[in-house]
Amino acid sequence: MTNRAIDYDADPWAEARAMLDMPGGMLNIAYEAVDRHVMHGHGDETAMLWLGKGGDRQELSYADMARQSSRFANVLAAHGLASGDSVFALLGRVPELYIAALGTLKAGMVFTPLFSAFGPDPIRTRMEIGAAKVLVTTPDLYKRKIAAWRDEIGTLKLVLVIGVIDEDADEGCVALGPVMATASPDFDTAPTRPEDPALIHFTSGTTGRPKGAVHVHEAVLYHAFSGQCALDLTPETTYWCTADPGWVTGTSYGIIAPLVQRVKMIVDEAEFDLERWYSTIEREKIEVWYSAPTAIRMMMRSGADVAKPYDFSSLRFLASVGEPLNPEAVVWSENVFGQSFHDNWWQTETGGIMIANLPGMTVKPGSMGKPMPGIEAGIVEREGNTLKELGTGEIGELALRPGWPSMMRAYLNEQARYDKCFVDGWYLSGDLATRDEDGYFWFVGRADDLIKTSGHLVGPFEVESVLIEHPAVAEAGVIGLPDETAGEIVKAYVTLNPGFTADVALERALRGHARKRLGPAVSPRVVVFRENLPKTRSGKIMRRLLKARELGLPEGDISTLETDEK
Ligand code: ATP
Ligand code: MG
């Protein structure tokens, strides 16, 4: 099955709107994601195939998901919680996480998933900002990360834990299993309005202190639309989104869009493991796969040979998000999977895919694609309180005309920070990009990461992509450092592929390679080798941290930094 041609001109979301069917002008994400399918006779179809770390499998049908989420909603109601209350989850990718998300939404409450690998501080700050009333977690995570300060969160009323409670250590926790078992599997979905808050998602914290973006039920319209249009999700598609729901991708396209489109969704509890991933695609016959550059670069690092024994013929569409997708990665995927990864661009704030290489579109390796139907994107420059639109080939800030359904409605408790995003009728993304003569958008870098060297503007992505073309380089992070004569000089941090030695000769070779491709002004003056680059939990290189460390400046907010601690 392929993407159908749809006329998006009149109302780009008309088809999605027509598909959703909650009566009386009400709209509820969970109802649209699961109950609607049961109502229409699809209850027996598989909603989720869960693959446990240890090899166990669990299949949940749409009817199972509907019943379980209703039980969860009843548990919340039985504890006196009400519409608008804030429910947090601190869980790995276990079925209960997905059920809690849907149950919370069904109950008309607001859901916030956190990465289970977060340390106590980032968890606490987010729960404070979000005025958490309920936390769903495991006894182990509770003991290690929550117990010490639980009583200091004044809003917190209920801690539900999955697994066996230790009466002494888990005082005040309620075991979820038994209360779910006795709760009714029927629940009348809360009659939420399209503008009622549904989810709070914290941004990745790549550029600074994370923001809590508030999303509403109306977002489901855009998830339904973009899931089909940009990811080619159609009923019964076997689909795998590798992102954790702690990152917006893992919710918008790891829960909502796929379920609304009635796909068979694969959820893998385990972290990245090359051979596990390849065999999952082969064994489960994955058709649509949504992943991220950091994972793709890890695959590349292991070489194409590891992939050879596997049968990838089930794959029909590959997409990537989260960071710029290096052209090298697109070419590599064509060789290994027989098709390109389709890059797409969006943010926690936008709630859904904004710029994309749509199915069937010619992929220009290194480009993020074109604006989605119904989305107006521009390249702009500030002029006081107004914006000037720039022309083809000019570098400016990537801006969007607000008005699509999944756009954030607020940064929680940060009105001023939110207001600053909107200027002259545009939403400013904070990213720099250019548009070519065919209307394709090319990512240049975060506005904060742009390097000015000897009168040239250098986007780190361009330099990183050139370094990655060298056979020795697995990953690269590029920053600008202050320099008296040049203003800034370009410095590169690289990790190496197996079989290469970090020595002076290689350093020289890499600088030479970059100079040849980029010219002396733009190419890195210094190349250093690292075992790893600092990354966020969502897999983004934290260039600001490389720079702060280099300059001996404060590290700033590193609450989302990935560490070995689990
Ligand atoms: P914070 O806003 O807290 O600094 P963040 O911007 O990394 O964190 P997210 O909302 O998870 O948080 O990420 C959105 C950003 O990721 C985009 O603004 C962009 O910089 C980057 N990004 C996402 N997709 C792409 C892509 N396809 N190409 C280039 N960059 C991308
Ligand atoms: Mg951001």
Short mmCIF file of C-alpha atoms and ligand atoms in Angstrom, two decimals, residues 203-207 211 347-349 411 427 429-431 446 540, ligand 2:
data_model
loop_
_atom_site.label_atom_id
_atom_site.label_comp_id
_atom_site.label_asym_id
_atom_site.label_seq_id
_atom_site.Cartn_x
_atom_site.Cartn_y
_atom_site.Cartn_z
CA THR A 203 11.96 19.96 25.13
CA SER A 204 15.25 18.09 24.81
CA GLY A 205 17.30 20.74 26.60
CA THR A 206 19.87 20.85 23.80
CA THR A 207 20.21 24.63 23.91
CA LYS A 211 10.64 24.12 28.33
CA GLN A 347 10.13 20.33 17.30
CA THR A 348 8.54 19.58 20.63
CA GLU A 349 6.76 22.90 20.20
CA TYR A 411 5.31 26.94 27.71
CA TYR A 427 6.57 31.42 14.97
CA SER A 429 11.97 28.08 15.49
CA GLY A 430 15.43 29.07 16.69
CA ASP A 431 16.95 27.04 13.84
CA ARG A 446 20.79 26.10 15.68
CA LYS A 540 21.16 15.13 20.09
MG MG B 2 14.28 23.56 20.81
#
